[in-house]
């Protein structure tokens, strides 16, 4: 599957970053893990993968409640935009490879490709493309209470299997929960079994097993 992935996707190294075989193979293998049972067609909505040597500083603007626009910098290890290329920082991929599993799971490739799967229905809302409205309702019934419970735990300062960054919104919760599902599955399964089962039913995989 990784070789097919490499055949249909286009890698670009930017700012002089030189792509090597071990780099593109590492990205392809990790990108294929979530779709092992779903198939490569789940990644049909993009072609390009933009690789940076390190994290990228992106200038952002956000209006506040009274309409004042605040400028700030966001540091990105990766980014996925609807229909557009997936951006990844090689340093963030490389340095997370030997990571101990004490803290919350971290895998930037799985994170960004979870966003790709989430956006297949056109919306980055934490719900991937599902077959029908019944499946969407069933997804909501599990996802919403699991998301709320998780945010409560983070507010209380508890250790979570899922990266606290997931509190940013349902789309980030889906992405970081997917990281935990594949990187520290036993931990996720014991802490949020319903969330684990929901992801297992979507990805058609049982990594804890
Ligand atoms: Zn994200």
Coordinates of C-alpha atoms and ligand atoms in Angstrom, one line a residue:
X1 CA 0.0 0.0 0.0
X2 CA 2.9 2.4 0.8
X3 CA 4.3 1.9 -2.7
X4 CA 1.0 2.6 -4.3
X5 CA 0.7 5.7 -2.1
X6 CA 4.1 6.9 -3.3
X7 CA 3.0 6.2 -6.9
X8 CA -0.1 8.5 -6.7
X9 CA 1.0 11.2 -4.3
X10 CA 3.4 14.0 -5.1
X11 CA 6.0 15.0 -2.5
X12 CA 7.6 18.4 -2.6
X13 CA 10.5 19.5 -0.4
X14 CA 10.4 23.3 0.2
X15 CA 13.0 25.9 1.2
X16 CA 15.8 23.6 0.0
X17 CA 14.7 20.6 2.0
X18 CA 15.9 17.5 0.1
X19 CA 13.7 14.5 0.0
X20 CA 15.2 11.1 0.5
X21 CA 13.8 7.7 0.1
X22 CA 13.7 7.0 3.8
X23 CA 11.8 10.2 4.4
X24 CA 9.0 9.6 1.8
X25 CA 8.8 5.9 2.9
X26 CA 8.4 6.9 6.5
X27 CA 5.6 9.3 5.7
X28 CA 3.9 6.8 3.3
X29 CA 4.0 3.9 5.8
X30 CA 2.5 6.1 8.7
X31 CA -0.1 7.7 6.4
X32 CA -1.2 4.2 5.3
X33 CA -1.7 2.8 8.8
X34 CA -5.1 4.5 9.4
X35 CA -6.4 3.4 6.0
X36 CA -5.0 -0.1 6.1
X37 CA -8.5 -1.6 6.0
X38 CA -10.3 1.3 4.4
X39 CA -8.3 1.5 1.2
X40 CA -6.2 4.2 -0.6
X41 CA -9.4 5.7 -2.2
X42 CA -9.9 7.4 1.2
X43 CA -7.1 9.7 0.3
X44 CA -8.4 10.6 -3.1
X45 CA -9.2 14.2 -2.1
X46 CA -5.6 15.4 -2.3
X47 CA -2.4 14.8 -4.2
X48 CA 0.4 16.9 -2.8
X49 CA 2.5 16.5 0.3
X50 CA 4.7 19.5 1.1
X51 CA 7.7 18.6 3.3
X52 CA 9.5 21.2 5.5
X53 CA 12.8 20.5 7.3
X54 CA 11.3 21.8 10.5
X55 CA 8.1 23.4 12.0
X56 CA 6.7 26.4 10.1
X57 CA 5.8 29.7 11.6
X58 CA 2.5 30.8 10.1
X59 CA 1.2 34.4 10.6
X60 CA -2.4 34.3 11.7
X61 CA -5.1 36.9 12.4
X62 CA -8.1 36.4 14.6
X63 CA -10.8 39.0 15.4
X64 CA -11.9 39.1 19.1
X65 CA -15.5 39.5 20.4
X66 CA -15.4 43.3 20.1
X67 CA -14.0 43.2 16.5
X68 CA -10.3 43.9 17.2
X69 CA -8.1 41.8 14.9
X70 CA -5.2 40.2 16.8
X71 CA -2.1 39.2 14.8
X72 CA -0.1 36.2 16.2
X73 CA 2.2 33.5 15.0
X74 CA 1.2 29.8 15.0
X75 CA 3.9 27.1 15.0
X76 CA 2.8 24.2 12.8
X77 CA 4.3 20.7 12.7
X78 CA 1.8 19.9 10.0
X79 CA -1.3 21.2 8.3
X80 CA -4.1 19.7 6.2
X81 CA -6.4 21.9 4.2
X82 CA -9.6 20.8 2.4
X83 CA -8.7 19.5 -1.0
X84 CA -5.2 21.0 -0.8
X85 CA -1.8 19.6 0.0
X86 CA -0.8 18.1 3.3
X87 CA 2.1 20.0 5.0
X88 CA 4.5 18.1 7.3
X89 CA 7.7 19.0 9.2
X90 CA 10.3 16.2 8.9
X91 CA 11.9 17.2 12.2
X92 CA 8.6 16.6 14.1
X93 CA 8.0 13.3 12.3
X94 CA 11.6 12.1 13.0
X95 CA 11.8 13.2 16.7
X96 CA 8.5 11.5 17.6
X97 CA 9.6 8.2 16.2
X98 CA 11.3 6.9 19.3
X99 CA 9.0 8.7 21.7
X100 CA 8.2 7.0 25.0
X101 CA 4.6 6.3 25.6
X102 CA 4.3 8.0 29.0
X103 CA 2.7 11.3 27.9
X104 CA -0.1 11.7 25.5
X105 CA 0.4 10.1 22.1
X106 CA 2.0 12.2 19.4
X107 CA 2.3 11.4 15.7
X108 CA 2.0 14.3 13.3
X109 CA 1.6 12.1 10.2
X110 CA -1.4 10.2 11.6
X111 CA -2.8 13.5 13.0
X112 CA -2.8 15.3 9.6
X113 CA -4.1 12.3 7.7
X114 CA -6.9 12.0 10.3
X115 CA -7.9 15.6 9.3
X116 CA -7.8 14.4 5.6
X117 CA -10.3 11.6 6.5
X118 CA -12.4 14.1 8.5
X119 CA -12.7 16.5 5.6
X120 CA -13.8 13.9 3.0
X121 CA -17.4 15.0 3.6
X122 CA -16.3 18.6 3.0
X123 CA -16.3 19.6 6.7
X124 CA -13.6 19.6 9.3
X125 CA -16.0 18.8 12.2
X126 CA -14.6 15.6 13.8
X127 CA -16.9 13.4 11.9
X128 CA -15.5 11.4 8.9
X129 CA -17.5 10.5 5.8
X130 CA -20.0 7.9 7.0
X131 CA -22.4 5.8 4.9
X132 CA -25.8 7.3 6.0
X133 CA -27.6 9.5 8.5
X134 CA -28.1 6.5 10.9
X135 CA -24.4 6.0 11.1
X136 CA -23.9 9.8 11.6
X137 CA -26.4 9.8 14.5
X138 CA -24.7 6.8 16.0
X139 CA -21.3 8.6 15.7
X140 CA -22.7 11.7 17.4
X141 CA -24.2 9.7 20.3
X142 CA -20.8 8.4 21.2
X143 CA -18.5 11.2 20.0
X144 CA -20.2 14.2 21.8
X145 CA -20.2 12.8 25.4
X146 CA -16.7 11.4 24.9
X147 CA -15.5 14.8 23.7
X148 CA -17.2 16.6 26.6
X149 CA -15.8 14.1 29.2
X150 CA -12.3 14.5 27.8
X151 CA -12.5 18.4 28.0
X152 CA -13.7 18.1 31.6
X153 CA -10.7 15.9 32.5
X154 CA -8.3 18.3 30.8
X155 CA -9.9 21.3 32.7
X156 CA -9.3 19.3 35.9
X157 CA -5.7 18.8 35.0
X158 CA -6.0 15.0 34.8
X159 CA -3.5 12.9 32.7
X160 CA -5.2 11.9 29.5
X161 CA -4.3 9.2 26.9
X162 CA -5.4 11.8 24.3
X163 CA -3.4 15.0 23.8
X164 CA -5.0 17.9 25.6
X165 CA -4.8 19.9 22.4
X166 CA -8.0 18.0 21.5
X167 CA -10.0 20.5 23.5
X168 CA -9.5 23.0 20.7
X169 CA -12.5 21.6 18.9
X170 CA -14.2 18.4 17.7
X171 CA -12.0 18.3 14.6
X172 CA -8.8 18.3 16.7
X173 CA -10.3 15.8 19.2
X174 CA -10.9 13.4 16.3
X175 CA -7.2 13.9 15.1
X176 CA -5.5 13.5 18.5
X177 CA -7.9 10.6 19.4
X178 CA -6.8 8.9 16.2
X179 CA -3.1 9.4 17.2
X180 CA -3.8 7.8 20.6
X181 CA -5.8 5.0 18.9
X182 CA -2.7 4.0 16.8
X183 CA 0.2 5.0 19.1
X184 CA -1.0 4.0 22.6
X185 CA -4.1 1.9 21.9
X186 CA -4.2 0.1 25.3
X187 CA -4.1 3.3 27.2
X188 CA -6.9 4.8 25.1
X189 CA -9.0 1.6 25.4
X190 CA -8.7 1.6 29.2
X191 CA -9.3 5.3 29.6
X192 CA -12.0 6.0 27.0
X193 CA -13.3 2.6 25.9
X194 CA -16.3 4.0 24.1
X195 CA -14.1 6.3 22.1
X196 CA -11.8 3.4 21.3
X197 CA -14.7 1.3 20.1
X198 CA -16.0 4.1 17.9
X199 CA -12.6 4.5 16.2
X200 CA -12.2 0.8 15.9
X201 CA -15.6 0.6 14.1
X202 CA -14.6 3.4 11.7
X203 CA -11.0 2.3 11.0
X204 CA -11.9 -1.4 11.0
X205 CA -8.9 -2.1 13.1
X206 CA -8.2 -3.1 16.8
X207 CA -4.6 -2.0 17.5
X208 CA -4.9 -2.9 21.2
X209 CA -5.6 -6.5 20.3
Ligands
LIG1 ZN1 -4.9 19.3 13.9

